[in-house]
Short mmCIF file of C-alpha atoms in Angstrom, two decimals:
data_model
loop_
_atom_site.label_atom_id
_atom_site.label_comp_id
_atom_site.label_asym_id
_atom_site.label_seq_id
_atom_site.Cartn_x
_atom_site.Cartn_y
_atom_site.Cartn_z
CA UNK W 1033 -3.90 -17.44 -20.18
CA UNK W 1034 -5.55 -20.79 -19.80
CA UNK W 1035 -8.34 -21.54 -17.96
CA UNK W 1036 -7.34 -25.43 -17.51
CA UNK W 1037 -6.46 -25.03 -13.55
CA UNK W 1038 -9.69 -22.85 -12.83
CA UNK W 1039 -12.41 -24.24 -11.27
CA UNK W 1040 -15.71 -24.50 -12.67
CA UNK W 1041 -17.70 -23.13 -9.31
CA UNK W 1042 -15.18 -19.85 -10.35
CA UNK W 1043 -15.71 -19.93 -13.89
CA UNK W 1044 -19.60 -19.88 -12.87
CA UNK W 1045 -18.84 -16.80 -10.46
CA UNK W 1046 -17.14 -15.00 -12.98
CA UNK W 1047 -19.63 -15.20 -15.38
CA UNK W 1048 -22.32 -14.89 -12.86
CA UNK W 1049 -20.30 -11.24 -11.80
CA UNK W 1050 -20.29 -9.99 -15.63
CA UNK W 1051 -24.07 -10.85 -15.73
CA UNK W 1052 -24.89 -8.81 -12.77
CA UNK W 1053 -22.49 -5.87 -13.74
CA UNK W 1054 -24.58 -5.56 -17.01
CA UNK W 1055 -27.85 -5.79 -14.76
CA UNK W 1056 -26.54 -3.07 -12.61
CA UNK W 1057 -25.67 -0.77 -15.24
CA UNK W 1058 -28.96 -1.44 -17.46
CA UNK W 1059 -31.26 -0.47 -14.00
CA UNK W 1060 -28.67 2.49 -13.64
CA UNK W 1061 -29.49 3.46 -17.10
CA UNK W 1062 -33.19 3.74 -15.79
CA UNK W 1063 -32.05 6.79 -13.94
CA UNK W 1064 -27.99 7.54 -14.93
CA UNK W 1065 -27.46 9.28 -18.25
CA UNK W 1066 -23.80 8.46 -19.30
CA UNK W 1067 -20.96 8.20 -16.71
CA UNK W 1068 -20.29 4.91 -17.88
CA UNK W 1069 -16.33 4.82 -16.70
CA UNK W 1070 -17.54 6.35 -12.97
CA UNK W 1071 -20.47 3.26 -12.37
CA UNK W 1072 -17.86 1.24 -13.71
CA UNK W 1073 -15.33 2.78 -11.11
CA UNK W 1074 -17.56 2.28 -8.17
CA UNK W 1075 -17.81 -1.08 -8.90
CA UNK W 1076 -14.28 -1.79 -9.34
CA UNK W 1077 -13.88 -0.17 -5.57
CA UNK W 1078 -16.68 -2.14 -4.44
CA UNK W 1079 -16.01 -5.62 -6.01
CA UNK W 1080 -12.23 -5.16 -4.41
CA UNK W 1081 -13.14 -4.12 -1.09
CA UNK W 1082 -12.16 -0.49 -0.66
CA UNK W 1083 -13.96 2.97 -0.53
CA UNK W 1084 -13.76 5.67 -3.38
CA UNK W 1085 -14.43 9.07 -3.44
CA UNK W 1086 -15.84 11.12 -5.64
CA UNK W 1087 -15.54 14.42 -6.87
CA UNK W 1088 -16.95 16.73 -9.67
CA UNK W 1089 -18.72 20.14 -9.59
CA UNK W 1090 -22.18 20.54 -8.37
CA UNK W 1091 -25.20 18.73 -10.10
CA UNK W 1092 -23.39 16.02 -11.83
CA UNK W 1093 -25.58 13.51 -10.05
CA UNK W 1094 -22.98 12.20 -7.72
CA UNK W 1095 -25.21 11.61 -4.86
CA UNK W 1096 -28.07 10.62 -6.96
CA UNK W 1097 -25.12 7.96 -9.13
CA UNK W 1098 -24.95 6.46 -5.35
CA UNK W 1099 -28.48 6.31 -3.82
CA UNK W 1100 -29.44 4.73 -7.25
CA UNK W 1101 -26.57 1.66 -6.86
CA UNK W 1102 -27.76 1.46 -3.32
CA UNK W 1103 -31.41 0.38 -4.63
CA UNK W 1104 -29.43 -1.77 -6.93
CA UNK W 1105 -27.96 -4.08 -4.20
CA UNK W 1106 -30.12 -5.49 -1.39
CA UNK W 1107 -27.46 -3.39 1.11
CA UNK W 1108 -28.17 -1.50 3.60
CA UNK W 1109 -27.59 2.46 3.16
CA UNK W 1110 -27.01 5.58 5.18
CA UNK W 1111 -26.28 8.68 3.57
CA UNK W 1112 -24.20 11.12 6.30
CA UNK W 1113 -24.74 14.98 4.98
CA UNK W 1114 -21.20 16.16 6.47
CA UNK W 1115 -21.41 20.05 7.55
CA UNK W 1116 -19.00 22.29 9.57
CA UNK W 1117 -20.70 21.50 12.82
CA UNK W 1118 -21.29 17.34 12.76
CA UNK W 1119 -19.56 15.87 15.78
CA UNK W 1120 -18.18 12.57 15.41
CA UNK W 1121 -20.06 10.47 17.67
CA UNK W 1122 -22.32 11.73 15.59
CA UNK W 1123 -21.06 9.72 12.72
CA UNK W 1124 -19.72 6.80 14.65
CA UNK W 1125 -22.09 6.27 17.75
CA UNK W 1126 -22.48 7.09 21.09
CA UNK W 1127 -22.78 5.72 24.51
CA UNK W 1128 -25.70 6.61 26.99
CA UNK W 1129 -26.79 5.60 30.39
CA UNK W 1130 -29.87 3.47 30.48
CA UNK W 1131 -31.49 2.59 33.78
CA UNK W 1132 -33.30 -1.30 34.02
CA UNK W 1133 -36.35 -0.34 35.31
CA UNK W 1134 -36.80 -3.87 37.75
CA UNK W 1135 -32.98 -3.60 39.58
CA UNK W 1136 -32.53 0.45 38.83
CA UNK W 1137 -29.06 -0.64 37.86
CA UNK W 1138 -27.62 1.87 35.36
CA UNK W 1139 -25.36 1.23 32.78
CA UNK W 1140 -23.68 2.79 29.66
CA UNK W 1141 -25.33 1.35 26.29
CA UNK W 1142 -23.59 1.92 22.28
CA UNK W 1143 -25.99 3.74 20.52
CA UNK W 1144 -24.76 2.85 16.85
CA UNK W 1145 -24.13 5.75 14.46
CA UNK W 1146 -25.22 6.01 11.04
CA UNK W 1147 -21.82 4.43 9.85
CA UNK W 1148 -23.10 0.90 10.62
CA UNK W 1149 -24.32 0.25 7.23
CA UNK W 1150 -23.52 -1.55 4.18
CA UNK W 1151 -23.03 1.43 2.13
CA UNK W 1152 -22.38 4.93 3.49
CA UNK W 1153 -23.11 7.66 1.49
CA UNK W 1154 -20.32 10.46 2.91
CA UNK W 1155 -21.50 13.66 1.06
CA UNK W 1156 -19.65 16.75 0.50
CA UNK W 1157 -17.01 15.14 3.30
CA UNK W 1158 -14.57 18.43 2.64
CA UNK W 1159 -17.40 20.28 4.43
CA UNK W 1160 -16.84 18.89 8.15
CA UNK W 1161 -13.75 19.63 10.26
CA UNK W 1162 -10.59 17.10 10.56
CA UNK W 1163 -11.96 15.86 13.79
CA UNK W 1164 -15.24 14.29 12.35
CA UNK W 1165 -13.26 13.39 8.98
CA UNK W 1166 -11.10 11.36 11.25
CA UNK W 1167 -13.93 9.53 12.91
CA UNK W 1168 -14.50 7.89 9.25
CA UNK W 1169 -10.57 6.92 9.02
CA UNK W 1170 -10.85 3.50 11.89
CA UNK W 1171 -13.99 2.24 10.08
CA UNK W 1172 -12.84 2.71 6.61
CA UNK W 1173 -9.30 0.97 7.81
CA UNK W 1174 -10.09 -1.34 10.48
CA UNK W 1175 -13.89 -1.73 9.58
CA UNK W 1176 -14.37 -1.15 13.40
CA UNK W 1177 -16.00 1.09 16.03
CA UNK W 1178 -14.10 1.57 19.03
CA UNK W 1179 -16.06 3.10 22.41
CA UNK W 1180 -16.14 3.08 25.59
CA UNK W 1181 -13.42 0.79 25.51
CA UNK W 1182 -14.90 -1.84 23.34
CA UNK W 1183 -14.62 -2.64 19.90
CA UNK W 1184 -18.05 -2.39 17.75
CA UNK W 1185 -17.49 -4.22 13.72
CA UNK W 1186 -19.18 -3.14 11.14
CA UNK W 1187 -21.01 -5.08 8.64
CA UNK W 1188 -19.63 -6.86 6.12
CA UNK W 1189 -19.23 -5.91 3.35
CA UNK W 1190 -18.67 -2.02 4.60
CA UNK W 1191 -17.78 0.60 2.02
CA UNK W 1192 -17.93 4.40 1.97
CA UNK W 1193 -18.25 6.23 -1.30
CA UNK W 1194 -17.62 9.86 -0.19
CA UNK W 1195 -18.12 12.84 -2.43
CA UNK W 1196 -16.60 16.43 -2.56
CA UNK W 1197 -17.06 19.85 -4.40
CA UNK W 1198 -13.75 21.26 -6.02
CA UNK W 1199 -15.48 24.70 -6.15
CA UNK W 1200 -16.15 27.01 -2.71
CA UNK W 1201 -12.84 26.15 -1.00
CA UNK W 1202 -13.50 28.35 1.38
CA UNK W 1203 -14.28 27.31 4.77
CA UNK W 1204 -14.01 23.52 3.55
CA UNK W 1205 -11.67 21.05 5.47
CA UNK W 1206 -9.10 19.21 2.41
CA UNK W 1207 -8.90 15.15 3.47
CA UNK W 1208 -5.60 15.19 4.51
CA UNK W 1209 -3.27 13.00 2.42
CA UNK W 1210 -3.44 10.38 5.26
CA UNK W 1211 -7.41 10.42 4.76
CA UNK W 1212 -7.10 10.36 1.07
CA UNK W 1213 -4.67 7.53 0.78
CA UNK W 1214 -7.69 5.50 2.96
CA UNK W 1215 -9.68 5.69 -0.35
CA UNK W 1216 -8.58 3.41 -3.48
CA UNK W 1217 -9.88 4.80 -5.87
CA UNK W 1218 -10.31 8.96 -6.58
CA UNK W 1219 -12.62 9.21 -9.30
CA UNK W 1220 -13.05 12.22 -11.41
CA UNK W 1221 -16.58 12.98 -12.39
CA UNK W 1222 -16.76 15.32 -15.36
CA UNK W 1223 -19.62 17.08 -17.24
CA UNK W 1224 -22.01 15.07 -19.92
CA UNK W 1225 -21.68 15.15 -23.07
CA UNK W 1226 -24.13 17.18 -25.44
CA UNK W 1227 -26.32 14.23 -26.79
CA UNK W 1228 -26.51 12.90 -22.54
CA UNK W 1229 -27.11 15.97 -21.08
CA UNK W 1230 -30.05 16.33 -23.52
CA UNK W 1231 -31.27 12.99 -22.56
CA UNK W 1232 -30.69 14.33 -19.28
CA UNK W 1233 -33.43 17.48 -19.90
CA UNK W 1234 -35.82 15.88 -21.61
CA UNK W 1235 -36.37 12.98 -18.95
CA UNK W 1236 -36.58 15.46 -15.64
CA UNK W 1237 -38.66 17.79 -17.35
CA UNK W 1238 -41.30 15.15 -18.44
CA UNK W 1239 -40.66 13.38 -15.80
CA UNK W 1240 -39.66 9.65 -16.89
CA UNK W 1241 -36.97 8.83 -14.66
CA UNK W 1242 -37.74 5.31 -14.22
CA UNK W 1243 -37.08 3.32 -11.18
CA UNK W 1244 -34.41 0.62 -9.89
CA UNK W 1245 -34.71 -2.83 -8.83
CA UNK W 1246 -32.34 -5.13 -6.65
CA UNK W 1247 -29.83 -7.07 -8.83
CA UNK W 1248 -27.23 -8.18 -6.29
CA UNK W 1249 -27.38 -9.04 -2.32
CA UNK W 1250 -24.53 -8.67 0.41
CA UNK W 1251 -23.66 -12.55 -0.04
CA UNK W 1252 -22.85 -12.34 -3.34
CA UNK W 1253 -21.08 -8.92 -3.27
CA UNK W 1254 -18.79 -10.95 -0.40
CA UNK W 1255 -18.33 -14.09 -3.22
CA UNK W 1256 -17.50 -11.67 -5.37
CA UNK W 1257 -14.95 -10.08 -3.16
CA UNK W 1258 -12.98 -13.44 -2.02
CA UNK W 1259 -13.58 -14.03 -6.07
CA UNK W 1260 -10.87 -11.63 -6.93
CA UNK W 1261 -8.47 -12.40 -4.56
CA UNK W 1262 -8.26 -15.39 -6.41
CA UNK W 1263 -7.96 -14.04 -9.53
CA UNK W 1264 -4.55 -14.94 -10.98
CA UNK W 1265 -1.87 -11.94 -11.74
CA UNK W 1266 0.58 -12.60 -14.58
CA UNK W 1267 4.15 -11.15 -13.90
CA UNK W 1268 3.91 -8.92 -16.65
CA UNK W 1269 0.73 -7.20 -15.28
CA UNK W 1270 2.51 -6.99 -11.83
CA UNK W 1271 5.70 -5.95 -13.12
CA UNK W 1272 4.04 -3.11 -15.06
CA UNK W 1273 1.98 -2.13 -12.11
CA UNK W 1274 4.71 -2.47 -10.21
CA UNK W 1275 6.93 -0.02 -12.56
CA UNK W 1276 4.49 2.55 -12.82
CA UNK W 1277 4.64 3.19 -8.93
CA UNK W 1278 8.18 3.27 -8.57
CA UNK W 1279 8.60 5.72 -11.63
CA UNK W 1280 6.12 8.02 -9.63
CA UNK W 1281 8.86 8.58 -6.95
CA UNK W 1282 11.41 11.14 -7.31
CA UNK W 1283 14.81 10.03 -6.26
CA UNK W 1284 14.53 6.47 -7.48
CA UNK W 1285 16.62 5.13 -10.66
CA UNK W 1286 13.76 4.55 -12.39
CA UNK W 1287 11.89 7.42 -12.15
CA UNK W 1288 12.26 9.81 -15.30
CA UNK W 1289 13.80 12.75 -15.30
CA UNK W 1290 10.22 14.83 -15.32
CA UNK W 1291 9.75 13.08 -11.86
CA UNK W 1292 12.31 14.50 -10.46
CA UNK W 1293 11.44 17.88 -11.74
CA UNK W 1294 7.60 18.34 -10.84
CA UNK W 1295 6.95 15.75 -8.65
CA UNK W 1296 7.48 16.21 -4.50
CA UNK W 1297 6.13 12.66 -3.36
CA UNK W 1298 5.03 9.73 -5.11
CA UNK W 1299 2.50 6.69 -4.56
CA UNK W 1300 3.55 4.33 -1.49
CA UNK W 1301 3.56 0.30 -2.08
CA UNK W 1302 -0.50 1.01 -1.45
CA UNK W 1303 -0.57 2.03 -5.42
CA UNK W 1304 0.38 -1.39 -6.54
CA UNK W 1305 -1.95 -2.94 -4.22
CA UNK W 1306 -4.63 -0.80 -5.87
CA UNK W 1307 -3.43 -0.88 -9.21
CA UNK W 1308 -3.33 -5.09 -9.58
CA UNK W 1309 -6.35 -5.64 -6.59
CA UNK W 1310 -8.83 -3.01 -9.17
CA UNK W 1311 -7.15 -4.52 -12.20
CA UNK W 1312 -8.49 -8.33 -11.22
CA UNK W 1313 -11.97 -6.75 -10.29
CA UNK W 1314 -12.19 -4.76 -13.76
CA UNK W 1315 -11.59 -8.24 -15.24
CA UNK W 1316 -14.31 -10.24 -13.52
CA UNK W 1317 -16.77 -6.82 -14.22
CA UNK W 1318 -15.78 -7.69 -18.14
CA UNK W 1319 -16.01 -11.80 -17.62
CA UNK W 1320 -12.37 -12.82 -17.72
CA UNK W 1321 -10.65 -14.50 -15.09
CA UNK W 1322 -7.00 -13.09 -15.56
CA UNK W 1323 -6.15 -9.27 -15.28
CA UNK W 1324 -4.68 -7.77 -17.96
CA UNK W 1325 -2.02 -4.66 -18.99
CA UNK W 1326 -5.29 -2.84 -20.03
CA UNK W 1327 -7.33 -3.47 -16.82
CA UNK W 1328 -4.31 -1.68 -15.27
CA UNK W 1329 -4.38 1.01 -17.53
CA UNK W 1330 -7.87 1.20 -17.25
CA UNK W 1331 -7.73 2.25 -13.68
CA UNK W 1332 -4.09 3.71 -13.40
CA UNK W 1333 -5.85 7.34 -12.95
CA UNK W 1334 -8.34 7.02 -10.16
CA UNK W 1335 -5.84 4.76 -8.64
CA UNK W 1336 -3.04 6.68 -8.57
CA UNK W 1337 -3.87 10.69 -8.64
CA UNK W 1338 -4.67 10.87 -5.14
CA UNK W 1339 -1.26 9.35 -3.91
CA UNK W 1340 0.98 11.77 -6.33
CA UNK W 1341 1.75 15.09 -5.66
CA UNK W 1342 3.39 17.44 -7.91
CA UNK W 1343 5.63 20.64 -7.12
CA UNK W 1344 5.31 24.32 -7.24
CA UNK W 1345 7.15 24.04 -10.31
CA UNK W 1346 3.88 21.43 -11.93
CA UNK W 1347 1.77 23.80 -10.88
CA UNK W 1348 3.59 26.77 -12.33
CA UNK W 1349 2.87 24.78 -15.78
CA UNK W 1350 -0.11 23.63 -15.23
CA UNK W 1351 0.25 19.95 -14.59
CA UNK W 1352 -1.94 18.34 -12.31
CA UNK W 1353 -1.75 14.84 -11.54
CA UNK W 1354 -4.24 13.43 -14.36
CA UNK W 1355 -0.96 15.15 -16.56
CA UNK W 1356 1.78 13.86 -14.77
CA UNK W 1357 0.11 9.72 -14.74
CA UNK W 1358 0.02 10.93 -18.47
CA UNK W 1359 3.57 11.22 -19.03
CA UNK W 1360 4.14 8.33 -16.99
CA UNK W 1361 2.16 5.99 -18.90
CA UNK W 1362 3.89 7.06 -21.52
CA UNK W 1363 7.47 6.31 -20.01
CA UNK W 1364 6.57 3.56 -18.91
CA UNK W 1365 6.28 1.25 -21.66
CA UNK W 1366 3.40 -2.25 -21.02
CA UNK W 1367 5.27 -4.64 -23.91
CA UNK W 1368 8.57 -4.38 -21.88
CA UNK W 1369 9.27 -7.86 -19.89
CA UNK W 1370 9.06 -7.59 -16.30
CA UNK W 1371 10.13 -10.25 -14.23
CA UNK W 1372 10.70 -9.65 -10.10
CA UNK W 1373 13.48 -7.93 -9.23
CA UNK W 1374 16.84 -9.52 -7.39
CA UNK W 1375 17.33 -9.45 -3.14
#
């Protein structure tokens, strides 16, 4: 793809975006060993507006992966420690009765919560009950408050990158797929590799974690933002995103016949949102201003294995939904031509 019709001021922004994505990952470095496909994930949520959530088994540095980006970005931050008994006002905000001390006249005042941040840090989220869980759900749609019968926005830009133990299920709350579908991206945190985690040794027991400096502010993360709604989406990119949700839903002519046998429910027209918004903001992250079949590839996991759900008869054999997007991917070929369907 050409760049003939871009304009420079984009070209600029584009390059200024890869410039500050390697920034952000070298002051990472300072204190992240590895995970170079989650920072990258984060930012692809970030960069394309939406929230992500993260899960992986204790002491992975999730929580430390997000605090760090926070000191990388002149954002503001909250982190929100979810447990069994947080209410949500005490997540949103509350209203209390304040008394003017010249007229004695009393009225009700909105106390904001800590979700009126930049960046919310929503740990161990599977930990609080559905009530509080559904506090987050208006902000992380609407990017609003409501209380006492007003409506309270939150800043801009607003994102929540929540994280969640797989282990101890007992007396946790699941998101409920309504909850989960609110995230765009579900990304999979795994263990380090040998040579990382003995980076990871060696610098907390001699202590030289270094520390982080700001790279990016709120204004540009905004640019950025508006940036990749303008990047420009071949039909081949949207056709095979496009394909790859359709074939996720049993039922449907073009869903393969291991679809219909281990899948219950498949992604909504949400996935192909996600799957071409991320696929634009991975290509700005790498300097190009035109998404390609590997950007979507490159996110067609996180994007997708939270709005897929496979049967008894997928978990009978093992398959989980990292499986399943497999199979998919691979029944779904990228060189076919796609071109937009007729009425």
């Amino acid at each position: 793809m050409t760049t003939e019709n871009i304009s420079p001021d984009d070209l600029a922004a584009v390059q200024r975006c890869q410039a500050a994505y390697e920034k952000i990952r070298t002051e990472l470095a300072e204190v992240i060993v590895g995970q170079s496909d989650v920072i990258e994930q984060v930012l692809v949520a970030i960069f394309s507006r939406g929230h992500a959530l993260l899960e992986g088994v204790p002491g992975l540095a999730k929580t430390l992966l997000i605090s760090s980006l926070a000191e990388a970005t002149h954002l503001t931050f909250k982190r929100i420690q979810f447990t069994p008994d947080l209410m949500p006002s005490d997540v949103t905000g509350t209203e209390v009765i304040q008394e003017d001390l010249q007229t004695g006249e009393r009225k009700y005042k909105f106390l904001a919560g800590p979700l009126f941040a930049n960046m919310i840090l929503a740990d161990e989220i599977n930990r609080t009950p559905p009530k509080t869980q559904a506090a987050m759900l208006e902000g992380m749609q609407e990017r609003q408050v409501s209380a006492g019968g007003e409506v309270h926005r939150l800043p801009d830009p607003f994102f929540v990158l929540a994280t969640q133990n797989p282990l101890e299920q007992e007396g946790t709350y699941p998101l409920p797929e309504a909850q989960l579908d609110r995230f765009l991206l579900y990304i999979k945190v795994d263990y380090p590799s040998g040579a990382e985690e003995w980076e990871i040794a060696r610098r907390v027991t001699t202590g030289r974690q270094g520390k982080i400096s700001p790279m990016i502010d709120a204004e540009e993360i905004v640019r950025l933002q508006q940036l990749v709604m303008r990047v420009p989406v071949s039909d081949q990119v949207l056709g095979y995103a496009w394909a790859l949700v359709r074939s996720t839903r049993p039922g449907m002519t073009e869903s393969p016949d291991f679809v219909n046998k281990w899948i219950s429910w498949g992604a909504g027209p949400r996935g192909v949102l996600t799957l071409v918004t991320c696929a634009k903001a991975r290509a700005i992250l790498h300097g190009r201003y035109h998404a390609t079949v590997g950007d979507v590839q490159a996110v067609v996991k996180p994007a997708l294995r939270h709005r897929i759900a496979g049967n008894y008869a997928a978990q009978a054999n093992d398959l989980g939904s990292d499986q399943l997007i497999d199979m998919l991917m691979q029944a779904v070929p990228p060189d076919r031509k796609y071109e937009k369907p007729a009425a």
